[in-house]
Short mmCIF file of C-alpha atoms in Angstrom, two decimals:
data_model
loop_
_atom_site.label_atom_id
_atom_site.label_comp_id
_atom_site.label_asym_id
_atom_site.label_seq_id
_atom_site.Cartn_x
_atom_site.Cartn_y
_atom_site.Cartn_z
CA UNK O 5 -8.66 14.49 37.70
CA UNK O 6 -10.28 17.07 35.51
CA UNK O 7 -12.93 16.60 33.07
CA UNK O 8 -10.73 17.77 30.01
CA UNK O 9 -8.03 14.93 31.25
CA UNK O 10 -10.65 12.27 31.56
CA UNK O 11 -11.94 13.21 27.87
CA UNK O 12 -8.48 12.97 26.71
CA UNK O 13 -7.88 9.66 28.23
CA UNK O 14 -11.17 8.30 26.92
CA UNK O 15 -10.25 9.54 23.28
CA UNK O 16 -6.72 7.86 23.63
CA UNK O 17 -8.57 4.64 24.75
CA UNK O 18 -10.74 4.72 21.87
CA UNK O 19 -7.96 5.41 19.45
CA UNK O 20 -6.06 2.51 21.04
CA UNK O 21 -8.97 0.16 20.70
CA UNK O 22 -9.49 1.31 17.09
CA UNK O 23 -5.82 0.44 16.26
CA UNK O 24 -6.02 -2.96 18.11
CA UNK O 25 -9.34 -4.03 15.95
CA UNK O 26 -7.40 -3.19 12.86
CA UNK O 27 -4.19 -4.97 13.65
CA UNK O 28 -6.00 -8.08 15.00
CA UNK O 29 -8.28 -8.16 11.78
CA UNK O 30 -5.25 -7.88 9.37
CA UNK O 31 -3.62 -10.53 11.33
CA UNK O 32 -6.66 -13.00 11.22
CA UNK O 33 -7.11 -12.17 7.48
CA UNK O 34 -3.85 -12.85 6.50
CA UNK O 35 -3.51 -16.27 8.31
CA UNK O 36 -7.36 -17.48 8.21
CA UNK O 37 -8.41 -15.97 4.90
CA UNK O 38 -11.23 -13.02 4.39
CA UNK O 39 -14.09 -15.16 4.28
CA UNK O 40 -12.97 -17.48 7.05
CA UNK O 41 -12.67 -14.69 9.48
CA UNK O 42 -15.65 -13.60 11.42
CA UNK O 43 -16.32 -10.33 13.44
CA UNK O 44 -16.61 -12.55 16.41
CA UNK O 45 -13.09 -13.85 16.13
CA UNK O 46 -11.74 -10.45 15.60
CA UNK O 47 -13.81 -9.18 18.85
CA UNK O 48 -12.65 -12.02 20.64
CA UNK O 49 -8.92 -11.23 20.03
CA UNK O 50 -9.00 -7.64 20.08
CA UNK O 51 -11.29 -6.98 23.05
CA UNK O 52 -13.48 -4.93 21.12
CA UNK O 53 -17.42 -5.21 20.13
CA UNK O 54 -19.70 -5.35 17.76
CA UNK O 55 -21.07 -2.02 18.23
CA UNK O 56 -17.46 -0.63 17.93
CA UNK O 57 -16.97 -2.35 14.69
CA UNK O 58 -20.34 -1.49 13.15
CA UNK O 59 -19.81 2.41 14.62
CA UNK O 60 -16.11 2.67 12.84
CA UNK O 61 -16.18 0.69 9.99
CA UNK O 62 -19.71 -0.44 9.26
CA UNK O 63 -19.07 -4.10 8.03
CA UNK O 64 -16.18 -6.44 7.62
CA UNK O 65 -15.46 -4.85 4.16
CA UNK O 66 -15.29 -1.64 5.71
CA UNK O 67 -12.81 -2.94 8.41
CA UNK O 68 -10.67 -4.43 5.48
CA UNK O 69 -10.80 -0.92 3.76
CA UNK O 70 -9.48 0.60 7.00
CA UNK O 71 -6.45 -1.82 6.87
CA UNK O 72 -5.59 -0.65 3.47
CA UNK O 73 -6.21 2.94 4.39
CA UNK O 74 -4.00 2.96 7.26
CA UNK O 75 -1.15 1.30 5.02
CA UNK O 76 -1.39 3.70 2.40
CA UNK O 77 -1.37 6.68 4.96
CA UNK O 78 1.88 5.33 6.45
CA UNK O 79 3.39 4.90 2.78
CA UNK O 80 2.48 8.63 2.11
CA UNK O 81 3.93 9.67 5.07
CA UNK O 82 7.01 7.93 4.73
CA UNK O 83 7.46 9.41 1.13
CA UNK O 84 6.92 12.83 2.29
CA UNK O 85 9.59 12.51 4.82
CA UNK O 86 12.02 11.58 2.20
CA UNK O 87 11.22 14.24 -0.35
CA UNK O 88 9.15 17.25 -0.32
CA UNK O 89 6.60 16.37 -3.13
CA UNK O 90 5.16 20.00 -3.38
CA UNK O 91 8.98 21.64 -3.97
CA UNK O 92 11.09 18.72 -5.76
CA UNK O 93 11.42 19.09 -9.52
CA UNK O 94 13.93 16.20 -9.79
CA UNK O 95 11.96 13.46 -11.67
CA UNK O 96 15.04 10.89 -11.19
CA UNK O 97 15.59 11.82 -7.60
CA UNK O 98 11.72 11.37 -6.72
CA UNK O 99 11.57 8.08 -8.52
CA UNK O 100 14.43 6.72 -6.62
CA UNK O 101 13.14 7.69 -3.39
CA UNK O 102 9.76 6.51 -4.26
CA UNK O 103 11.10 3.26 -4.93
CA UNK O 104 13.10 2.74 -1.84
CA UNK O 105 9.96 3.37 0.02
CA UNK O 106 7.66 1.14 -2.21
CA UNK O 107 10.07 -1.78 -2.26
CA UNK O 108 10.20 -1.40 1.79
CA UNK O 109 6.44 -2.13 1.58
CA UNK O 110 6.06 -4.52 -0.98
CA UNK O 111 8.98 -6.87 -0.49
CA UNK O 112 7.85 -7.89 3.10
CA UNK O 113 6.12 -11.03 4.33
CA UNK O 114 3.01 -9.19 5.20
CA UNK O 115 2.63 -7.75 1.83
CA UNK O 116 3.03 -10.73 -0.02
CA UNK O 117 0.47 -12.59 2.16
CA UNK O 118 -1.93 -9.58 1.56
CA UNK O 119 -1.43 -9.99 -2.18
CA UNK O 120 -2.22 -13.86 -2.01
CA UNK O 121 -5.27 -12.75 -0.07
CA UNK O 122 -6.30 -10.39 -2.87
CA UNK O 123 -5.32 -12.97 -5.51
CA UNK O 124 -7.66 -15.78 -3.94
CA UNK O 125 -10.25 -13.08 -3.29
CA UNK O 126 -10.45 -12.33 -6.94
CA UNK O 127 -12.11 -15.64 -8.02
CA UNK O 128 -15.00 -15.10 -5.67
CA UNK O 129 -17.61 -12.88 -7.87
CA UNK O 130 -19.25 -11.63 -4.82
CA UNK O 131 -16.12 -10.45 -3.23
CA UNK O 132 -15.58 -6.81 -2.85
CA UNK O 133 -11.84 -7.13 -1.39
CA UNK O 134 -10.03 -7.05 -4.79
CA UNK O 135 -12.27 -3.92 -5.66
CA UNK O 136 -11.42 -2.32 -2.17
CA UNK O 137 -7.50 -3.15 -2.46
CA UNK O 138 -7.48 -1.44 -5.98
CA UNK O 139 -9.51 1.73 -5.16
CA UNK O 140 -8.10 2.22 -1.85
CA UNK O 141 -4.51 0.89 -2.30
CA UNK O 142 -3.24 0.74 -5.76
CA UNK O 143 -4.90 3.81 -7.20
CA UNK O 144 -3.95 5.90 -4.15
CA UNK O 145 -0.34 5.04 -4.25
CA UNK O 146 -0.21 5.37 -7.92
CA UNK O 147 -1.62 8.83 -7.48
CA UNK O 148 1.64 10.00 -5.88
CA UNK O 149 3.38 9.33 -8.74
CA UNK O 150 0.37 10.70 -11.14
CA UNK O 151 0.59 14.17 -9.13
CA UNK O 152 4.35 14.32 -9.60
CA UNK O 153 4.26 13.53 -13.28
CA UNK O 154 1.57 16.20 -13.79
CA UNK O 155 3.44 18.85 -12.50
CA UNK O 156 3.94 21.65 -15.23
CA UNK O 157 7.81 21.24 -15.32
CA UNK O 158 7.72 17.44 -15.23
CA UNK O 159 4.66 16.61 -17.73
CA UNK O 160 6.43 18.09 -20.86
CA UNK O 161 9.22 15.63 -20.32
CA UNK O 162 6.73 12.47 -21.26
CA UNK O 163 5.82 11.03 -24.47
CA UNK O 164 2.40 10.14 -22.96
CA UNK O 165 0.22 12.12 -20.94
CA UNK O 166 -1.45 9.02 -19.36
CA UNK O 167 -0.07 9.49 -16.24
CA UNK O 168 -2.21 6.79 -14.75
CA UNK O 169 -0.71 4.33 -17.04
CA UNK O 170 2.83 5.42 -16.50
CA UNK O 171 2.41 5.05 -12.89
CA UNK O 172 1.05 1.83 -13.22
CA UNK O 173 3.97 0.64 -15.61
CA UNK O 174 6.50 1.88 -13.06
CA UNK O 175 5.22 0.29 -10.12
CA UNK O 176 5.25 -2.92 -11.94
CA UNK O 177 8.68 -2.59 -13.01
CA UNK O 178 9.49 -2.40 -9.35
CA UNK O 179 7.25 -5.23 -7.82
CA UNK O 180 7.76 -7.85 -10.67
CA UNK O 181 8.92 -10.56 -11.13
CA UNK O 182 9.32 -10.64 -7.24
CA UNK O 183 5.47 -10.74 -6.73
CA UNK O 184 5.08 -13.37 -9.24
CA UNK O 185 7.67 -15.55 -7.96
CA UNK O 186 6.73 -15.61 -4.30
CA UNK O 187 2.71 -15.54 -4.47
CA UNK O 188 2.27 -17.75 -7.50
CA UNK O 189 5.28 -20.26 -7.17
CA UNK O 190 6.22 -20.06 -3.66
CA UNK O 191 9.80 -19.09 -4.17
CA UNK O 192 11.80 -17.56 -1.31
CA UNK O 193 12.65 -13.54 -2.04
CA UNK O 194 16.10 -12.96 -0.84
CA UNK O 195 17.36 -9.31 -1.90
CA UNK O 196 19.89 -7.51 0.14
CA UNK O 197 20.14 -3.65 0.08
CA UNK O 198 22.93 -3.73 -2.49
CA UNK O 199 20.80 -5.77 -4.74
CA UNK O 200 17.77 -3.62 -4.09
CA UNK O 201 19.65 -0.25 -5.08
CA UNK O 202 20.97 -1.98 -8.22
CA UNK O 203 17.36 -2.84 -9.20
CA UNK O 204 15.96 0.51 -8.61
CA UNK O 205 18.76 2.09 -10.52
CA UNK O 206 17.84 -0.38 -13.24
CA UNK O 207 14.10 0.16 -13.01
CA UNK O 208 14.47 3.88 -12.95
CA UNK O 209 16.63 3.99 -16.01
CA UNK O 210 14.67 1.41 -17.87
CA UNK O 211 11.38 3.71 -16.99
CA UNK O 212 12.99 6.85 -18.07
CA UNK O 213 14.33 5.51 -21.39
CA UNK O 214 11.08 4.30 -22.49
CA UNK O 215 8.97 7.22 -21.18
CA UNK O 216 10.94 10.47 -21.93
CA UNK O 217 10.98 12.19 -25.14
#
């Protein structure tokens, strides 16, 4: 085995260990809560080490941020597979494709558990989890909308030029009342693909009617 192959294997092994730590940490955070999950528990289940966590993530908050970063990165990649953001100029089409990917994420059990975790942590003044989720998750996802709304051929169509607010409103339209029903009231969410398509149509229509000139 030559030196280059050995280096590649080591790199892949390190990458696999990195992903394993993130996956295990997410699983434990969602099942036990952030505060109740220790780095030692994560290490014990992932096979990692404290030195690896400190090297790649810094601390437990940094590990949580890496989890959010990974989810947002995957979401962005999935959006780009559906539509070329740089070349597309069709606002309604873009909103439909964005909505499909957005709901595919936010209506999952994992997403609901994560939101419940964020909600519970928001009452802890010392916790940075809610801030991390907002800065590294919500704002970055919304920026996909903001960047599209800011295109020269698109932005003139809007009544308001506050694209961050428009992005937030659109995502809220898509997500509610599902998140509130599940996270706060514990209702089961049962929406099939036909219902989801109808919901997206209604949300896009409602948003465009209110936002466009």
